[in-house]
Amino acid sequence: MAIIAGRNEPLLRQLQAEPWPVRVVPLGFVEQMADWMRAADLLISKAGPGTLAEAACVGVPVLVTDFIPGQESGNVAWIERTGAGAFVRDPERVAETVYAWLQPGNPTLVNMARCAHEAGRPEATQEIVRAAISLYRQAL
């Protein structure tokens, strides 16, 4: 299991000191987050828009555990509406949910991965640029 703490150094030190019952690789900031996501069966994260968009683009299901009220509330609704993930805040329920989803034969992660892939728009940047150029040309 890889746990990416980003720039949160105290969290990284805490994760490194933890006596894990399974093999865990705690990491700080990583450059190739999309590669880590592609390798994942499940992403557990808060509802940051960039993170959720990137997860959808690579087709990884997301278990959202928190959000910033107001600006990220809609992201929780989006992840649930698309079927690309779920929202569970309570840490014990998070653990129970992950355990259930990872059971052999449970189709939840496969279904969520399919929904995430369908919701993803990996070409969105190019679409935005084309639309902006089109608007610019119309204004000339």
mmCIF file with all atom_site columns, C-alpha atoms in Angstrom:
data_model
loop_
_atom_site.group_PDB
_atom_site.id
_atom_site.type_symbol
_atom_site.label_atom_id
_atom_site.label_alt_id
_atom_site.label_comp_id
_atom_site.label_asym_id
_atom_site.label_entity_id
_atom_site.label_seq_id
_atom_site.pdbx_PDB_ins_code
_atom_site.Cartn_x
_atom_site.Cartn_y
_atom_site.Cartn_z
_atom_site.occupancy
_atom_site.B_iso_or_equiv
_atom_site.pdbx_formal_charge
_atom_site.auth_seq_id
_atom_site.auth_comp_id
_atom_site.auth_asym_id
_atom_site.auth_atom_id
_atom_site.pdbx_PDB_model_num
ATOM 1   C CA . MET A 1 1   ? 0.000   0.000   0.000   1.00 0.00 ? 1   MET A CA 1
ATOM 2   C CA . ALA A 1 2   ? 1.302   3.442   -0.879  1.00 0.00 ? 2   ALA A CA 1
ATOM 3   C CA . ILE A 1 3   ? 0.311   6.434   1.208   1.00 0.00 ? 3   ILE A CA 1
ATOM 4   C CA . ILE A 1 4   ? 1.201   9.777   -0.333  1.00 0.00 ? 4   ILE A CA 1
ATOM 5   C CA . ALA A 1 5   ? 1.354   12.567  2.236   1.00 0.00 ? 5   ALA A CA 1
ATOM 6   C CA . GLY A 1 6   ? 2.247   15.300  -0.226  1.00 0.00 ? 6   GLY A CA 1
ATOM 7   C CA . ARG A 1 7   ? 4.023   18.225  1.431   1.00 0.00 ? 7   ARG A CA 1
ATOM 8   C CA . ASN A 1 8   ? 2.706   17.308  4.894   1.00 0.00 ? 8   ASN A CA 1
ATOM 9   C CA . GLU A 1 9   ? 6.062   16.456  6.526   1.00 0.00 ? 9   GLU A CA 1
ATOM 10  C CA . PRO A 1 10  ? 4.679   15.748  10.039  1.00 0.00 ? 10  PRO A CA 1
ATOM 11  C CA . LEU A 1 11  ? 2.203   13.274  8.549   1.00 0.00 ? 11  LEU A CA 1
ATOM 12  C CA . LEU A 1 12  ? 4.948   11.623  6.513   1.00 0.00 ? 12  LEU A CA 1
ATOM 13  C CA . ARG A 1 13  ? 7.118   11.180  9.630   1.00 0.00 ? 13  ARG A CA 1
ATOM 14  C CA . GLN A 1 14  ? 4.141   9.738   11.522  1.00 0.00 ? 14  GLN A CA 1
ATOM 15  C CA . LEU A 1 15  ? 3.412   7.299   8.686   1.00 0.00 ? 15  LEU A CA 1
ATOM 16  C CA . GLN A 1 16  ? 7.067   6.232   8.515   1.00 0.00 ? 16  GLN A CA 1
ATOM 17  C CA . ALA A 1 17  ? 7.166   5.574   12.282  1.00 0.00 ? 17  ALA A CA 1
ATOM 18  C CA . GLU A 1 18  ? 3.951   3.520   12.306  1.00 0.00 ? 18  GLU A CA 1
ATOM 19  C CA . PRO A 1 19  ? 4.380   -0.266  12.794  1.00 0.00 ? 19  PRO A CA 1
ATOM 20  C CA . TRP A 1 20  ? 2.143   -1.352  9.902   1.00 0.00 ? 20  TRP A CA 1
ATOM 21  C CA . PRO A 1 21  ? 0.721   -4.916  9.842   1.00 0.00 ? 21  PRO A CA 1
ATOM 22  C CA . VAL A 1 22  ? 1.115   -4.949  6.027   1.00 0.00 ? 22  VAL A CA 1
ATOM 23  C CA . ARG A 1 23  ? 3.774   -3.511  3.719   1.00 0.00 ? 23  ARG A CA 1
ATOM 24  C CA . VAL A 1 24  ? 3.210   0.243   3.483   1.00 0.00 ? 24  VAL A CA 1
ATOM 25  C CA . VAL A 1 25  ? 5.262   2.720   1.459   1.00 0.00 ? 25  VAL A CA 1
ATOM 26  C CA . PRO A 1 26  ? 4.817   6.238   2.869   1.00 0.00 ? 26  PRO A CA 1
ATOM 27  C CA . LEU A 1 27  ? 5.806   8.944   0.391   1.00 0.00 ? 27  LEU A CA 1
ATOM 28  C CA . GLY A 1 28  ? 5.940   12.704  0.471   1.00 0.00 ? 28  GLY A CA 1
ATOM 29  C CA . PHE A 1 29  ? 5.355   14.888  -2.575  1.00 0.00 ? 29  PHE A CA 1
ATOM 30  C CA . VAL A 1 30  ? 5.483   12.923  -5.832  1.00 0.00 ? 30  VAL A CA 1
ATOM 31  C CA . GLU A 1 31  ? 5.807   14.288  -9.364  1.00 0.00 ? 31  GLU A CA 1
ATOM 32  C CA . GLN A 1 32  ? 3.942   11.522  -11.209 1.00 0.00 ? 32  GLN A CA 1
ATOM 33  C CA . MET A 1 33  ? 0.652   11.333  -9.322  1.00 0.00 ? 33  MET A CA 1
ATOM 34  C CA . ALA A 1 34  ? -1.222  10.036  -12.375 1.00 0.00 ? 34  ALA A CA 1
ATOM 35  C CA . ASP A 1 35  ? 1.116   7.027   -12.517 1.00 0.00 ? 35  ASP A CA 1
ATOM 36  C CA . TRP A 1 36  ? 0.413   6.270   -8.857  1.00 0.00 ? 36  TRP A CA 1
ATOM 37  C CA . MET A 1 37  ? -3.316  6.587   -9.501  1.00 0.00 ? 37  MET A CA 1
ATOM 38  C CA . ARG A 1 38  ? -3.162  4.285   -12.527 1.00 0.00 ? 38  ARG A CA 1
ATOM 39  C CA . ALA A 1 39  ? -1.491  1.658   -10.337 1.00 0.00 ? 39  ALA A CA 1
ATOM 40  C CA . ALA A 1 40  ? -4.131  1.981   -7.603  1.00 0.00 ? 40  ALA A CA 1
ATOM 41  C CA . ASP A 1 41  ? -7.231  -0.118  -7.025  1.00 0.00 ? 41  ASP A CA 1
ATOM 42  C CA . LEU A 1 42  ? -8.715  2.680   -4.926  1.00 0.00 ? 42  LEU A CA 1
ATOM 43  C CA . LEU A 1 43  ? -7.927  6.288   -4.059  1.00 0.00 ? 43  LEU A CA 1
ATOM 44  C CA . ILE A 1 44  ? -8.850  7.570   -0.607  1.00 0.00 ? 44  ILE A CA 1
ATOM 45  C CA . SER A 1 45  ? -8.797  11.361  -0.523  1.00 0.00 ? 45  SER A CA 1
ATOM 46  C CA . LYS A 1 46  ? -10.598 14.562  0.306   1.00 0.00 ? 46  LYS A CA 1
ATOM 47  C CA . ALA A 1 47  ? -12.769 16.052  -2.422  1.00 0.00 ? 47  ALA A CA 1
ATOM 48  C CA . GLY A 1 48  ? -10.196 18.281  -4.105  1.00 0.00 ? 48  GLY A CA 1
ATOM 49  C CA . PRO A 1 49  ? -11.322 19.049  -7.652  1.00 0.00 ? 49  PRO A CA 1
ATOM 50  C CA . GLY A 1 50  ? -7.960  18.382  -9.301  1.00 0.00 ? 50  GLY A CA 1
ATOM 51  C CA . THR A 1 51  ? -7.534  15.078  -7.495  1.00 0.00 ? 51  THR A CA 1
ATOM 52  C CA . LEU A 1 52  ? -11.034 13.867  -8.394  1.00 0.00 ? 52  LEU A CA 1
ATOM 53  C CA . ALA A 1 53  ? -10.673 14.946  -12.029 1.00 0.00 ? 53  ALA A CA 1
ATOM 54  C CA . GLU A 1 54  ? -7.323  13.190  -12.320 1.00 0.00 ? 54  GLU A CA 1
ATOM 55  C CA . ALA A 1 55  ? -8.733  10.044  -10.704 1.00 0.00 ? 55  ALA A CA 1
ATOM 56  C CA . ALA A 1 56  ? -11.636 10.021  -13.164 1.00 0.00 ? 56  ALA A CA 1
ATOM 57  C CA . CYS A 1 57  ? -9.273  10.518  -16.112 1.00 0.00 ? 57  CYS A CA 1
ATOM 58  C CA . VAL A 1 58  ? -7.314  7.394   -15.157 1.00 0.00 ? 58  VAL A CA 1
ATOM 59  C CA . GLY A 1 59  ? -10.408 5.445   -14.095 1.00 0.00 ? 59  GLY A CA 1
ATOM 60  C CA . VAL A 1 60  ? -9.652  4.907   -10.412 1.00 0.00 ? 60  VAL A CA 1
ATOM 61  C CA . PRO A 1 61  ? -12.548 4.772   -7.926  1.00 0.00 ? 61  PRO A CA 1
ATOM 62  C CA . VAL A 1 62  ? -12.449 7.277   -5.068  1.00 0.00 ? 62  VAL A CA 1
ATOM 63  C CA . LEU A 1 63  ? -13.514 7.061   -1.461  1.00 0.00 ? 63  LEU A CA 1
ATOM 64  C CA . VAL A 1 64  ? -13.922 10.672  -0.387  1.00 0.00 ? 64  VAL A CA 1
ATOM 65  C CA . THR A 1 65  ? -13.411 11.176  3.338   1.00 0.00 ? 65  THR A CA 1
ATOM 66  C CA . ASP A 1 66  ? -13.695 14.949  3.690   1.00 0.00 ? 66  ASP A CA 1
ATOM 67  C CA . PHE A 1 67  ? -14.300 18.179  1.810   1.00 0.00 ? 67  PHE A CA 1
ATOM 68  C CA . ILE A 1 68  ? -13.973 21.918  2.269   1.00 0.00 ? 68  ILE A CA 1
ATOM 69  C CA . PRO A 1 69  ? -17.541 23.187  2.859   1.00 0.00 ? 69  PRO A CA 1
ATOM 70  C CA . GLY A 1 70  ? -18.805 25.342  0.049   1.00 0.00 ? 70  GLY A CA 1
ATOM 71  C CA . GLN A 1 71  ? -16.099 25.018  -2.557  1.00 0.00 ? 71  GLN A CA 1
ATOM 72  C CA . GLU A 1 72  ? -15.815 21.204  -2.526  1.00 0.00 ? 72  GLU A CA 1
ATOM 73  C CA . SER A 1 73  ? -19.372 20.201  -1.554  1.00 0.00 ? 73  SER A CA 1
ATOM 74  C CA . GLY A 1 74  ? -20.387 19.819  -5.187  1.00 0.00 ? 74  GLY A CA 1
ATOM 75  C CA . ASN A 1 75  ? -17.433 17.512  -5.776  1.00 0.00 ? 75  ASN A CA 1
ATOM 76  C CA . VAL A 1 76  ? -18.828 15.039  -3.257  1.00 0.00 ? 76  VAL A CA 1
ATOM 77  C CA . ALA A 1 77  ? -22.197 15.127  -5.013  1.00 0.00 ? 77  ALA A CA 1
ATOM 78  C CA . TRP A 1 78  ? -20.473 14.665  -8.400  1.00 0.00 ? 78  TRP A CA 1
ATOM 79  C CA . ILE A 1 79  ? -18.449 11.624  -7.310  1.00 0.00 ? 79  ILE A CA 1
ATOM 80  C CA . GLU A 1 80  ? -21.589 9.978   -5.929  1.00 0.00 ? 80  GLU A CA 1
ATOM 81  C CA . ARG A 1 81  ? -23.834 10.983  -8.850  1.00 0.00 ? 81  ARG A CA 1
ATOM 82  C CA . THR A 1 82  ? -21.423 9.579   -11.441 1.00 0.00 ? 82  THR A CA 1
ATOM 83  C CA . GLY A 1 83  ? -20.950 6.354   -9.466  1.00 0.00 ? 83  GLY A CA 1
ATOM 84  C CA . ALA A 1 84  ? -17.176 6.888   -9.533  1.00 0.00 ? 84  ALA A CA 1
ATOM 85  C CA . GLY A 1 85  ? -16.910 6.729   -5.767  1.00 0.00 ? 85  GLY A CA 1
ATOM 86  C CA . ALA A 1 86  ? -18.562 7.321   -2.442  1.00 0.00 ? 86  ALA A CA 1
ATOM 87  C CA . PHE A 1 87  ? -18.369 9.634   0.532   1.00 0.00 ? 87  PHE A CA 1
ATOM 88  C CA . VAL A 1 88  ? -17.674 8.245   4.010   1.00 0.00 ? 88  VAL A CA 1
ATOM 89  C CA . ARG A 1 89  ? -16.356 10.571  6.709   1.00 0.00 ? 89  ARG A CA 1
ATOM 90  C CA . ASP A 1 90  ? -16.206 8.412   9.874   1.00 0.00 ? 90  ASP A CA 1
ATOM 91  C CA . PRO A 1 91  ? -12.755 6.685   10.079  1.00 0.00 ? 91  PRO A CA 1
ATOM 92  C CA . GLU A 1 92  ? -14.209 3.380   11.319  1.00 0.00 ? 92  GLU A CA 1
ATOM 93  C CA . ARG A 1 93  ? -16.735 3.333   8.483   1.00 0.00 ? 93  ARG A CA 1
ATOM 94  C CA . VAL A 1 94  ? -13.942 4.201   6.029   1.00 0.00 ? 94  VAL A CA 1
ATOM 95  C CA . ALA A 1 95  ? -12.020 1.122   7.166   1.00 0.00 ? 95  ALA A CA 1
ATOM 96  C CA . GLU A 1 96  ? -15.149 -1.064  7.008   1.00 0.00 ? 96  GLU A CA 1
ATOM 97  C CA . THR A 1 97  ? -16.000 0.238   3.539   1.00 0.00 ? 97  THR A CA 1
ATOM 98  C CA . VAL A 1 98  ? -12.506 -0.356  2.155   1.00 0.00 ? 98  VAL A CA 1
ATOM 99  C CA . TYR A 1 99  ? -12.433 -3.840  3.678   1.00 0.00 ? 99  TYR A CA 1
ATOM 100 C CA . ALA A 1 100 ? -15.796 -4.693  2.095   1.00 0.00 ? 100 ALA A CA 1
ATOM 101 C CA . TRP A 1 101 ? -14.846 -3.282  -1.313  1.00 0.00 ? 101 TRP A CA 1
ATOM 102 C CA . LEU A 1 102 ? -11.584 -5.260  -1.400  1.00 0.00 ? 102 LEU A CA 1
ATOM 103 C CA . GLN A 1 103 ? -13.225 -8.617  -0.711  1.00 0.00 ? 103 GLN A CA 1
ATOM 104 C CA . PRO A 1 104 ? -12.764 -11.163 -3.525  1.00 0.00 ? 104 PRO A CA 1
ATOM 105 C CA . GLY A 1 105 ? -15.778 -11.226 -5.802  1.00 0.00 ? 105 GLY A CA 1
ATOM 106 C CA . ASN A 1 106 ? -17.107 -7.844  -4.690  1.00 0.00 ? 106 ASN A CA 1
ATOM 107 C CA . PRO A 1 107 ? -17.889 -5.951  -7.917  1.00 0.00 ? 107 PRO A CA 1
ATOM 108 C CA . THR A 1 108 ? -18.018 -2.492  -6.319  1.00 0.00 ? 108 THR A CA 1
ATOM 109 C CA . LEU A 1 109 ? -14.525 -1.308  -7.294  1.00 0.00 ? 109 LEU A CA 1
ATOM 110 C CA . VAL A 1 110 ? -14.827 -2.670  -10.836 1.00 0.00 ? 110 VAL A CA 1
ATOM 111 C CA . ASN A 1 111 ? -18.160 -0.888  -11.281 1.00 0.00 ? 111 ASN A CA 1
ATOM 112 C CA . MET A 1 112 ? -16.840 2.358   -9.778  1.00 0.00 ? 112 MET A CA 1
ATOM 113 C CA . ALA A 1 113 ? -13.725 2.196   -11.963 1.00 0.00 ? 113 ALA A CA 1
ATOM 114 C CA . ARG A 1 114 ? -15.923 1.867   -15.052 1.00 0.00 ? 114 ARG A CA 1
ATOM 115 C CA . CYS A 1 115 ? -18.033 4.832   -13.909 1.00 0.00 ? 115 CYS A CA 1
ATOM 116 C CA . ALA A 1 116 ? -14.899 6.870   -13.134 1.00 0.00 ? 116 ALA A CA 1
ATOM 117 C CA . HIS A 1 117 ? -13.511 6.161   -16.593 1.00 0.00 ? 117 HIS A CA 1
ATOM 118 C CA . GLU A 1 118 ? -16.829 7.182   -18.177 1.00 0.00 ? 118 GLU A CA 1
ATOM 119 C CA . ALA A 1 119 ? -16.932 10.405  -16.114 1.00 0.00 ? 119 ALA A CA 1
ATOM 120 C CA . GLY A 1 120 ? -13.327 11.325  -16.881 1.00 0.00 ? 120 GLY A CA 1
ATOM 121 C CA . ARG A 1 121 ? -12.515 13.861  -19.550 1.00 0.00 ? 121 ARG A CA 1
ATOM 122 C CA . PRO A 1 122 ? -8.788  13.473  -20.183 1.00 0.00 ? 122 PRO A CA 1
ATOM 123 C CA . GLU A 1 123 ? -9.045  15.719  -23.260 1.00 0.00 ? 123 GLU A CA 1
ATOM 124 C CA . ALA A 1 124 ? -10.748 18.565  -21.363 1.00 0.00 ? 124 ALA A CA 1
ATOM 125 C CA . THR A 1 125 ? -7.762  20.886  -21.599 1.00 0.00 ? 125 THR A CA 1
ATOM 126 C CA . GLN A 1 126 ? -7.658  20.574  -25.378 1.00 0.00 ? 126 GLN A CA 1
ATOM 127 C CA . GLU A 1 127 ? -11.445 21.103  -25.542 1.00 0.00 ? 127 GLU A CA 1
ATOM 128 C CA . ILE A 1 128 ? -11.124 24.298  -23.511 1.00 0.00 ? 128 ILE A CA 1
ATOM 129 C CA . VAL A 1 129 ? -8.312  25.607  -25.713 1.00 0.00 ? 129 VAL A CA 1
ATOM 130 C CA . ARG A 1 130 ? -10.298 24.870  -28.891 1.00 0.00 ? 130 ARG A CA 1
ATOM 131 C CA . ALA A 1 131 ? -13.357 26.632  -27.446 1.00 0.00 ? 131 ALA A CA 1
ATOM 132 C CA . ALA A 1 132 ? -11.267 29.659  -26.399 1.00 0.00 ? 132 ALA A CA 1
ATOM 133 C CA . ILE A 1 133 ? -9.673  29.916  -29.853 1.00 0.00 ? 133 ILE A CA 1
ATOM 134 C CA . SER A 1 134 ? -13.092 29.640  -31.458 1.00 0.00 ? 134 SER A CA 1
ATOM 135 C CA . LEU A 1 135 ? -14.480 32.420  -29.272 1.00 0.00 ? 135 LEU A CA 1
ATOM 136 C CA . TYR A 1 136 ? -11.446 34.563  -30.032 1.00 0.00 ? 136 TYR A CA 1
ATOM 137 C CA . ARG A 1 137 ? -11.872 34.070  -33.775 1.00 0.00 ? 137 ARG A CA 1
ATOM 138 C CA . GLN A 1 138 ? -15.581 34.915  -33.576 1.00 0.00 ? 138 GLN A CA 1
ATOM 139 C CA . ALA A 1 139 ? -14.732 38.166  -31.780 1.00 0.00 ? 139 ALA A CA 1
ATOM 140 C CA . LEU A 1 140 ? -12.386 39.295  -34.579 1.00 0.00 ? 140 LEU A CA 1
#
